[in-house]
Amino acid sequence: MKRKIRMGMIGGGKDAFIGAVHRIAANMDGLVELCCGAFSVDPEIGLESGRSLFLSDDRIYGNYNELFDKESKMPADKRIDFVTIVTPNFAHFEPAMLALDHGFNVVIEKPMTITLDEAKQLHKKVEETGLTLCLTHTYSGYPMVKQAKQMVKAGELGEIRKVIVEYPQGWLSSLSEREGNAQAAWRTDPSKSGKSGSMGDIGTHAAHLAEYITGLEITKICADLNIVVPGRAIDDDGNVLLKFDNGSNGVLIASQIAAGEENALKIKVYGEKGGLEWHQMEPNTLIVKWTDQPAQIYRAGNNYLGSFAKHNARTPGGHPEGYLEAFANIYRNFAQTLDAKLNGEQPTAEMLDFPTSKDGVRGMAFIENVVNSSNSDKKWSDNKL
């Protein structure tokens, strides 16, 4: 790498949560430099946010249209290489399309868009431009998730038979969207979050994790969505039966009214020879269970792990790496991929190991098909793209 990859940011001002997470993750390996931004729909907040990040006023923009117009006219040695979009769901599609139209690569929060049709349009635009889009499904960035994926891919568990993935949270157990909680307010507003609440916000993470680790695709679903808290406009709880393209089955649970839970994402994958288990709140550990020998505990940072786990670990065994490091792994792989392409080189498989617009289309299809299934009297519905 001859220079840092230059980044612009849309959203993520001082009044936002996820923007700071993206900036920390992008900066962790020293490969990315924040050069500009349109940080808020409020010009004053946007300017204050940019100045607090030590950006010059001429690189702090009032909106993303201005950002793309002015950045695209800058000399090649100054303008940004990519933009990261950290706005609420409803404000993903338009800036992403504009970024690609102006020749900029994209990092974007999940779900990728607010409708399946938008997701398909965005994926098509990525293919037409040849640019790179990275979707921040954070949990695929953990070293032990990558170890699990490689073990399944190598056939160590045999043919996959069953997947159980659950994502319980408790932070929406009350009607907090009417109690001044800004994060709850937009996530429970269908006009801003889309047609699903809990399944759109966290169920998509669970579905992506199931497909990522197993290498399988969900083909059929049977869903039951619920509005548990009275007065809420959108689902806060749901259960989905799954069928995969190899004939195996699974269960997916996503709930934001599981009182007392924090961020308890976990997954179990069972094959004909054995199974594995990973918990997001104990991310350095992967439990592997066998039919003919004692269970094994794999730990991050050790030399016995595969190349993908090693590539995404920064510290020796016993030194915890968590959410921010997993997020940073996605940014590092994306940055290394861009750097290779800028230098006319072929990125390695480890570099290319991050979610893309294809995953974004699958995520939006999952949301729409789950909602349709829940509203239908049919037992099974196709997970149609």
mmCIF file of C-alpha atoms in Angstrom, residues 45-357:
data_model
loop_
_atom_site.group_PDB
_atom_site.id
_atom_site.type_symbol
_atom_site.label_atom_id
_atom_site.label_comp_id
_atom_site.label_asym_id
_atom_site.label_seq_id
_atom_site.Cartn_x
_atom_site.Cartn_y
_atom_site.Cartn_z
ATOM 1 C CA ILE A 45 -24.568 19.896 13.269
ATOM 2 C CA GLY A 46 -22.815 18.816 10.080
ATOM 3 C CA LEU A 47 -20.301 21.672 10.303
ATOM 4 C CA GLU A 48 -19.666 21.133 14.011
ATOM 5 C CA SER A 49 -19.212 17.399 13.427
ATOM 6 C CA GLY A 50 -16.693 17.918 10.629
ATOM 7 C CA ARG A 51 -14.707 20.466 12.608
ATOM 8 C CA SER A 52 -14.600 18.140 15.613
ATOM 9 C CA LEU A 53 -12.953 15.596 13.305
ATOM 10 C CA PHE A 54 -10.368 18.225 12.239
ATOM 11 C CA LEU A 55 -11.619 18.515 8.681
ATOM 12 C CA SER A 56 -11.224 21.821 6.863
ATOM 13 C CA ASP A 57 -14.437 23.722 6.178
ATOM 14 C CA ASP A 58 -14.084 23.241 2.418
ATOM 15 C CA ARG A 59 -14.358 19.450 2.849
ATOM 16 C CA ILE A 60 -17.412 19.640 5.134
ATOM 17 C CA TYR A 61 -20.459 19.535 2.883
ATOM 18 C CA GLY A 62 -24.060 20.532 3.502
ATOM 19 C CA ASN A 63 -25.477 17.461 1.734
ATOM 20 C CA TYR A 64 -24.339 14.447 -0.237
ATOM 21 C CA ASN A 65 -25.168 16.002 -3.616
ATOM 22 C CA GLU A 66 -22.647 18.748 -2.904
ATOM 23 C CA LEU A 67 -20.121 16.184 -1.685
ATOM 24 C CA PHE A 68 -20.263 14.102 -4.861
ATOM 25 C CA ASP A 69 -20.250 17.127 -7.150
ATOM 26 C CA LYS A 70 -17.212 18.782 -5.579
ATOM 27 C CA GLU A 71 -15.213 15.641 -4.754
ATOM 28 C CA SER A 72 -15.580 14.277 -8.298
ATOM 29 C CA LYS A 73 -14.025 17.495 -9.671
ATOM 30 C CA MET A 74 -10.956 17.314 -7.440
ATOM 31 C CA PRO A 75 -7.598 16.076 -8.773
ATOM 32 C CA ALA A 76 -7.035 12.341 -8.520
ATOM 33 C CA ASP A 77 -4.426 12.731 -5.791
ATOM 34 C CA LYS A 78 -6.900 14.516 -3.491
ATOM 35 C CA ARG A 79 -10.435 13.262 -4.078
ATOM 36 C CA ILE A 80 -11.878 10.385 -2.074
ATOM 37 C CA ASP A 81 -11.711 6.741 -3.172
ATOM 38 C CA PHE A 82 -14.934 5.703 -1.463
ATOM 39 C CA VAL A 83 -17.828 6.959 0.592
ATOM 40 C CA THR A 84 -19.311 5.269 3.637
ATOM 41 C CA ILE A 85 -23.073 5.667 4.107
ATOM 42 C CA VAL A 86 -24.214 5.486 7.741
ATOM 43 C CA THR A 87 -27.671 7.034 7.481
ATOM 44 C CA PRO A 88 -30.986 5.388 8.487
ATOM 45 C CA ASN A 89 -32.278 2.749 6.056
ATOM 46 C CA PHE A 90 -34.482 5.038 3.970
ATOM 47 C CA ALA A 91 -31.479 7.228 3.076
ATOM 48 C CA HIS A 92 -29.195 4.472 1.734
ATOM 49 C CA PHE A 93 -30.269 4.000 -1.868
ATOM 50 C CA GLU A 94 -30.025 7.472 -3.389
ATOM 51 C CA PRO A 95 -26.555 8.413 -2.073
ATOM 52 C CA ALA A 96 -25.216 4.966 -2.950
ATOM 53 C CA MET A 97 -26.443 5.245 -6.535
ATOM 54 C CA LEU A 98 -25.036 8.769 -6.825
ATOM 55 C CA ALA A 99 -21.685 7.639 -5.433
ATOM 56 C CA LEU A 100 -21.397 4.917 -8.056
ATOM 57 C CA ASP A 101 -22.518 7.298 -10.803
ATOM 58 C CA HIS A 102 -19.691 9.670 -9.785
ATOM 59 C CA GLY A 103 -17.111 6.873 -9.780
ATOM 60 C CA PHE A 104 -16.801 6.317 -6.036
ATOM 61 C CA ASN A 105 -16.714 2.934 -4.303
ATOM 62 C CA VAL A 106 -19.181 2.429 -1.432
ATOM 63 C CA VAL A 107 -19.365 1.092 2.102
ATOM 64 C CA ILE A 108 -22.960 0.963 3.317
ATOM 65 C CA GLU A 109 -24.838 0.017 6.456
ATOM 66 C CA LYS A 110 -27.321 -2.867 6.408
ATOM 67 C CA PRO A 111 -29.974 -3.460 5.299
ATOM 68 C CA MET A 112 -28.624 -2.164 1.995
ATOM 69 C CA THR A 113 -31.845 -0.393 0.950
ATOM 70 C CA ILE A 114 -35.455 -0.067 2.038
ATOM 71 C CA THR A 115 -36.978 -2.282 -0.701
ATOM 72 C CA LEU A 116 -35.923 -5.334 -2.709
ATOM 73 C CA ASP A 117 -36.367 -3.413 -5.965
ATOM 74 C CA GLU A 118 -33.916 -0.746 -4.785
ATOM 75 C CA ALA A 119 -31.447 -3.457 -3.768
ATOM 76 C CA LYS A 120 -31.609 -5.030 -7.211
ATOM 77 C CA GLN A 121 -31.079 -1.664 -8.889
ATOM 78 C CA LEU A 122 -28.075 -0.945 -6.691
ATOM 79 C CA HIS A 123 -26.552 -4.384 -7.328
ATOM 80 C CA LYS A 124 -27.003 -3.883 -11.071
ATOM 81 C CA LYS A 125 -25.291 -0.484 -10.858
ATOM 82 C CA VAL A 126 -22.328 -2.040 -9.024
ATOM 83 C CA GLU A 127 -21.974 -4.642 -11.775
ATOM 84 C CA GLU A 128 -22.268 -2.007 -14.519
ATOM 85 C CA THR A 129 -19.648 0.302 -13.020
ATOM 86 C CA GLY A 130 -17.181 -2.384 -11.911
ATOM 87 C CA LEU A 131 -16.815 -0.522 -8.609
ATOM 88 C CA THR A 132 -16.775 -2.186 -5.195
ATOM 89 C CA LEU A 133 -19.585 -2.088 -2.633
ATOM 90 C CA CYS A 134 -19.101 -3.397 0.891
ATOM 91 C CA LEU A 135 -22.079 -4.097 3.162
ATOM 92 C CA THR A 136 -21.272 -3.950 6.875
ATOM 93 C CA HIS A 137 -22.664 -7.218 8.192
ATOM 94 C CA THR A 138 -20.378 -6.880 11.200
ATOM 95 C CA TYR A 139 -20.583 -10.392 12.565
ATOM 96 C CA SER A 140 -18.994 -11.949 9.491
ATOM 97 C CA GLY A 141 -15.836 -10.048 10.489
ATOM 98 C CA TYR A 142 -15.066 -12.064 13.618
ATOM 99 C CA PRO A 143 -12.044 -14.419 13.297
ATOM 100 C CA MET A 144 -13.876 -17.398 14.792
ATOM 101 C CA VAL A 145 -16.837 -16.927 12.444
ATOM 102 C CA LYS A 146 -14.364 -17.112 9.580
ATOM 103 C CA GLN A 147 -12.826 -20.219 11.144
ATOM 104 C CA ALA A 148 -16.283 -21.803 11.331
ATOM 105 C CA LYS A 149 -16.927 -20.973 7.673
ATOM 106 C CA GLN A 150 -13.660 -22.533 6.550
ATOM 107 C CA MET A 151 -14.246 -25.701 8.579
ATOM 108 C CA VAL A 152 -17.685 -26.136 7.010
ATOM 109 C CA LYS A 153 -16.306 -25.388 3.543
ATOM 110 C CA ALA A 154 -13.541 -27.992 4.029
ATOM 111 C CA GLY A 155 -16.185 -30.610 4.831
ATOM 112 C CA GLU A 156 -14.999 -31.195 8.384
ATOM 113 C CA LEU A 157 -18.596 -31.392 9.660
ATOM 114 C CA GLY A 158 -19.830 -33.369 6.650
ATOM 115 C CA GLU A 159 -23.074 -32.479 4.913
ATOM 116 C CA ILE A 160 -24.883 -29.712 6.835
ATOM 117 C CA ARG A 161 -28.209 -30.856 8.240
ATOM 118 C CA LYS A 162 -29.486 -28.165 10.611
ATOM 119 C CA VAL A 163 -28.875 -24.514 11.509
ATOM 120 C CA ILE A 164 -30.185 -22.757 14.615
ATOM 121 C CA VAL A 165 -29.542 -19.018 14.823
ATOM 122 C CA GLU A 166 -31.038 -16.640 17.350
ATOM 123 C CA TYR A 167 -30.627 -12.931 17.977
ATOM 124 C CA PRO A 168 -32.413 -11.748 21.141
ATOM 125 C CA GLN A 169 -32.218 -8.163 22.403
ATOM 126 C CA GLY A 170 -34.283 -6.490 25.108
ATOM 127 C CA TRP A 171 -33.836 -2.793 24.438
ATOM 128 C CA LEU A 172 -37.303 -2.335 22.879
ATOM 129 C CA SER A 173 -39.202 -4.053 25.701
ATOM 130 C CA SER A 174 -40.992 -0.760 26.373
ATOM 131 C CA LEU A 175 -42.342 1.883 24.001
ATOM 132 C CA SER A 176 -39.020 3.751 24.114
ATOM 133 C CA GLU A 177 -39.584 5.353 20.699
ATOM 134 C CA ARG A 178 -42.061 7.661 22.475
ATOM 135 C CA GLU A 179 -39.719 8.312 25.377
ATOM 136 C CA GLY A 180 -37.029 10.296 23.570
ATOM 137 C CA ASN A 181 -34.915 7.381 22.287
ATOM 138 C CA ALA A 182 -33.826 8.568 18.825
ATOM 139 C CA GLN A 183 -32.445 5.171 17.787
ATOM 140 C CA ALA A 184 -35.746 3.514 18.669
ATOM 141 C CA ALA A 185 -37.764 6.251 16.958
ATOM 142 C CA TRP A 186 -36.461 5.700 13.432
ATOM 143 C CA ARG A 187 -36.049 1.923 13.757
ATOM 144 C CA THR A 188 -39.734 1.511 14.666
ATOM 145 C CA ASP A 189 -40.981 3.898 11.974
ATOM 146 C CA PRO A 190 -41.816 1.949 8.776
ATOM 147 C CA SER A 191 -41.255 5.047 6.640
ATOM 148 C CA LYS A 192 -37.637 5.168 7.815
ATOM 149 C CA SER A 193 -36.736 1.534 8.557
ATOM 150 C CA GLY A 194 -38.806 -0.335 5.945
ATOM 151 C CA LYS A 195 -41.564 -2.896 6.235
ATOM 152 C CA SER A 196 -39.985 -4.918 9.061
ATOM 153 C CA GLY A 197 -38.628 -3.929 12.461
ATOM 154 C CA SER A 198 -36.833 -6.696 14.313
ATOM 155 C CA MET A 199 -36.335 -8.848 11.202
ATOM 156 C CA GLY A 200 -35.052 -5.893 9.202
ATOM 157 C CA ASP A 201 -32.757 -4.622 11.944
ATOM 158 C CA ILE A 202 -31.294 -7.823 13.408
ATOM 159 C CA GLY A 203 -32.970 -10.750 11.641
ATOM 160 C CA THR A 204 -30.998 -9.865 8.510
ATOM 161 C CA HIS A 205 -27.770 -10.233 10.511
ATOM 162 C CA ALA A 206 -28.879 -13.683 11.676
ATOM 163 C CA ALA A 207 -29.860 -14.788 8.167
ATOM 164 C CA HIS A 208 -26.594 -13.530 6.688
ATOM 165 C CA LEU A 209 -24.574 -15.281 9.388
ATOM 166 C CA ALA A 210 -26.359 -18.578 8.684
ATOM 167 C CA GLU A 211 -25.673 -18.337 4.952
ATOM 168 C CA TYR A 212 -22.129 -17.021 5.426
ATOM 169 C CA ILE A 213 -20.929 -19.822 7.714
ATOM 170 C CA THR A 214 -22.661 -22.674 5.904
ATOM 171 C CA GLY A 215 -22.179 -21.474 2.329
ATOM 172 C CA LEU A 216 -25.827 -22.436 1.783
ATOM 173 C CA GLU A 217 -28.721 -20.279 0.619
ATOM 174 C CA ILE A 218 -32.133 -20.019 2.261
ATOM 175 C CA THR A 219 -34.725 -21.196 -0.267
ATOM 176 C CA LYS A 220 -37.961 -21.474 1.727
ATOM 177 C CA ILE A 221 -39.340 -19.812 4.842
ATOM 178 C CA CYS A 222 -42.289 -20.080 7.209
ATOM 179 C CA ALA A 223 -42.487 -16.902 9.285
ATOM 180 C CA ASP A 224 -44.428 -15.547 12.245
ATOM 181 C CA LEU A 225 -43.880 -11.854 13.060
ATOM 182 C CA ASN A 226 -45.321 -10.168 16.120
ATOM 183 C CA ILE A 227 -45.916 -6.716 17.549
ATOM 184 C CA VAL A 228 -45.589 -7.441 21.248
ATOM 185 C CA VAL A 229 -45.412 -3.956 22.784
ATOM 186 C CA PRO A 230 -48.835 -2.235 22.507
ATOM 187 C CA GLY A 231 -48.781 0.879 20.351
ATOM 188 C CA ARG A 232 -45.764 -0.117 18.246
ATOM 189 C CA ALA A 233 -46.166 0.301 14.489
ATOM 190 C CA ILE A 234 -43.906 -2.538 13.338
ATOM 191 C CA ASP A 235 -42.764 -6.022 14.386
ATOM 192 C CA ASP A 236 -40.485 -6.267 17.414
ATOM 193 C CA ASP A 237 -40.314 -10.068 17.546
ATOM 194 C CA GLY A 238 -40.325 -12.958 15.100
ATOM 195 C CA ASN A 239 -39.667 -16.634 14.427
ATOM 196 C CA VAL A 240 -38.803 -18.188 11.060
ATOM 197 C CA LEU A 241 -38.495 -21.804 9.949
ATOM 198 C CA LEU A 242 -35.879 -22.166 7.214
ATOM 199 C CA LYS A 243 -35.043 -24.575 4.417
ATOM 200 C CA PHE A 244 -31.699 -24.401 2.609
ATOM 201 C CA ASP A 245 -30.671 -25.270 -0.928
ATOM 202 C CA ASN A 246 -29.066 -28.575 0.115
ATOM 203 C CA GLY A 247 -32.324 -29.792 1.681
ATOM 204 C CA SER A 248 -31.327 -29.026 5.288
ATOM 205 C CA ASN A 249 -33.536 -27.063 7.671
ATOM 206 C CA GLY A 250 -33.160 -24.402 10.324
ATOM 207 C CA VAL A 251 -34.726 -22.035 12.821
ATOM 208 C CA LEU A 252 -34.166 -18.285 13.081
ATOM 209 C CA ILE A 253 -35.346 -16.159 16.010
ATOM 210 C CA ALA A 254 -35.020 -12.364 16.129
ATOM 211 C CA SER A 255 -36.513 -10.439 19.023
ATOM 212 C CA GLN A 256 -36.000 -6.990 20.491
ATOM 213 C CA ILE A 257 -38.406 -7.504 23.389
ATOM 214 C CA ALA A 258 -36.434 -10.309 25.091
ATOM 215 C CA ALA A 259 -36.228 -8.429 28.390
ATOM 216 C CA GLY A 260 -32.815 -8.591 30.028
ATOM 217 C CA GLU A 261 -30.931 -9.608 26.888
ATOM 218 C CA GLU A 262 -28.191 -7.375 25.516
ATOM 219 C CA ASN A 263 -26.888 -8.520 22.118
ATOM 220 C CA ALA A 264 -27.064 -12.290 22.425
ATOM 221 C CA LEU A 265 -26.547 -13.397 18.823
ATOM 222 C CA LYS A 266 -25.595 -17.074 18.639
ATOM 223 C CA ILE A 267 -25.494 -19.784 15.997
ATOM 224 C CA LYS A 268 -25.312 -23.584 15.977
ATOM 225 C CA VAL A 269 -24.556 -25.554 12.813
ATOM 226 C CA TYR A 270 -24.889 -29.346 12.691
ATOM 227 C CA GLY A 271 -23.508 -31.679 10.052
ATOM 228 C CA GLU A 272 -23.426 -35.450 9.712
ATOM 229 C CA LYS A 273 -20.030 -35.703 11.484
ATOM 230 C CA GLY A 274 -20.319 -32.962 14.092
ATOM 231 C CA GLY A 275 -21.475 -29.477 14.936
ATOM 232 C CA LEU A 276 -20.182 -26.061 15.926
ATOM 233 C CA GLU A 277 -21.409 -23.236 18.121
ATOM 234 C CA TRP A 278 -20.484 -19.537 18.299
ATOM 235 C CA HIS A 279 -21.761 -16.782 20.614
ATOM 236 C CA GLN A 280 -21.280 -13.102 19.728
ATOM 237 C CA MET A 281 -20.898 -12.116 23.376
ATOM 238 C CA GLU A 282 -18.042 -14.650 23.733
ATOM 239 C CA PRO A 283 -16.584 -14.079 20.264
ATOM 240 C CA ASN A 284 -13.056 -15.462 20.713
ATOM 241 C CA THR A 285 -14.392 -18.981 21.284
ATOM 242 C CA LEU A 286 -15.683 -21.526 18.772
ATOM 243 C CA ILE A 287 -17.034 -24.790 20.196
ATOM 244 C CA VAL A 288 -16.782 -27.802 17.909
ATOM 245 C CA LYS A 289 -18.637 -31.007 18.822
ATOM 246 C CA TRP A 290 -18.021 -34.474 17.351
ATOM 247 C CA THR A 291 -19.952 -37.724 17.285
ATOM 248 C CA ASP A 292 -16.866 -39.866 17.948
ATOM 249 C CA GLN A 293 -14.600 -37.733 20.169
ATOM 250 C CA PRO A 294 -14.767 -35.091 22.916
ATOM 251 C CA ALA A 295 -15.808 -31.549 22.097
ATOM 252 C CA GLN A 296 -13.063 -29.075 21.175
ATOM 253 C CA ILE A 297 -12.661 -25.404 22.014
ATOM 254 C CA TYR A 298 -11.011 -23.284 19.332
ATOM 255 C CA ARG A 299 -9.693 -19.894 20.428
ATOM 256 C CA ALA A 300 -8.837 -16.812 18.381
ATOM 257 C CA GLY A 301 -5.214 -15.803 17.935
ATOM 258 C CA ASN A 302 -3.722 -19.314 17.844
ATOM 259 C CA ASN A 303 -1.497 -20.823 15.160
ATOM 260 C CA TYR A 304 -3.705 -23.879 14.640
ATOM 261 C CA LEU A 305 -6.418 -21.750 13.000
ATOM 262 C CA GLY A 306 -6.900 -21.374 9.255
ATOM 263 C CA SER A 307 -5.639 -18.527 7.064
ATOM 264 C CA PHE A 308 -8.907 -16.554 7.097
ATOM 265 C CA ALA A 309 -9.081 -16.512 10.905
ATOM 266 C CA LYS A 310 -5.409 -15.538 11.130
ATOM 267 C CA HIS A 311 -5.805 -12.793 8.532
ATOM 268 C CA ASN A 312 -8.560 -11.221 10.660
ATOM 269 C CA ALA A 313 -6.876 -11.444 14.079
ATOM 270 C CA ARG A 314 -4.609 -8.750 15.462
ATOM 271 C CA THR A 315 -3.490 -9.986 18.877
ATOM 272 C CA PRO A 316 -2.047 -13.184 20.403
ATOM 273 C CA GLY A 317 -4.406 -15.723 21.941
ATOM 274 C CA GLY A 318 -6.036 -14.619 25.183
ATOM 275 C CA HIS A 319 -6.246 -10.938 24.217
ATOM 276 C CA PRO A 320 -9.937 -10.265 23.547
ATOM 277 C CA GLU A 321 -11.013 -8.846 20.207
ATOM 278 C CA GLY A 322 -14.619 -7.813 19.845
ATOM 279 C CA TYR A 323 -17.180 -5.754 17.953
ATOM 280 C CA LEU A 324 -14.922 -2.890 16.915
ATOM 281 C CA GLU A 325 -12.210 -5.238 15.670
ATOM 282 C CA ALA A 326 -14.755 -7.275 13.692
ATOM 283 C CA PHE A 327 -16.028 -4.055 12.144
ATOM 284 C CA ALA A 328 -12.442 -3.048 11.407
ATOM 285 C CA ASN A 329 -11.785 -6.368 9.673
ATOM 286 C CA ILE A 330 -14.492 -5.532 7.139
ATOM 287 C CA TYR A 331 -12.925 -2.124 6.515
ATOM 288 C CA ARG A 332 -9.409 -3.545 6.294
ATOM 289 C CA ASN A 333 -10.378 -6.219 3.779
ATOM 290 C CA PHE A 334 -12.294 -3.643 1.745
ATOM 291 C CA ALA A 335 -9.365 -1.179 1.851
ATOM 292 C CA GLN A 336 -6.867 -3.868 0.860
ATOM 293 C CA THR A 337 -9.128 -4.867 -2.027
ATOM 294 C CA LEU A 338 -9.373 -1.270 -3.244
ATOM 295 C CA ASP A 339 -5.617 -0.821 -2.906
ATOM 296 C CA ALA A 340 -4.940 -3.951 -4.947
ATOM 297 C CA LYS A 341 -7.328 -2.801 -7.676
ATOM 298 C CA LEU A 342 -5.828 0.711 -7.737
ATOM 299 C CA ASN A 343 -2.405 -0.862 -8.287
ATOM 300 C CA GLY A 344 -3.620 -3.273 -10.971
ATOM 301 C CA GLU A 345 -3.222 -6.297 -8.723
ATOM 302 C CA GLN A 346 -5.550 -9.195 -7.944
ATOM 303 C CA PRO A 347 -6.881 -9.112 -4.353
ATOM 304 C CA THR A 348 -6.392 -12.315 -2.374
ATOM 305 C CA ALA A 349 -9.327 -14.449 -1.280
ATOM 306 C CA GLU A 350 -8.785 -13.208 2.294
ATOM 307 C CA MET A 351 -9.012 -9.577 1.147
ATOM 308 C CA LEU A 352 -12.209 -10.226 -0.807
ATOM 309 C CA ASP A 353 -13.896 -11.828 2.198
ATOM 310 C CA PHE A 354 -16.469 -9.131 3.009
ATOM 311 C CA PRO A 355 -20.221 -8.811 2.285
ATOM 312 C CA THR A 356 -21.174 -7.271 -1.065
ATOM 313 C CA SER A 357 -24.209 -5.987 -2.941
#
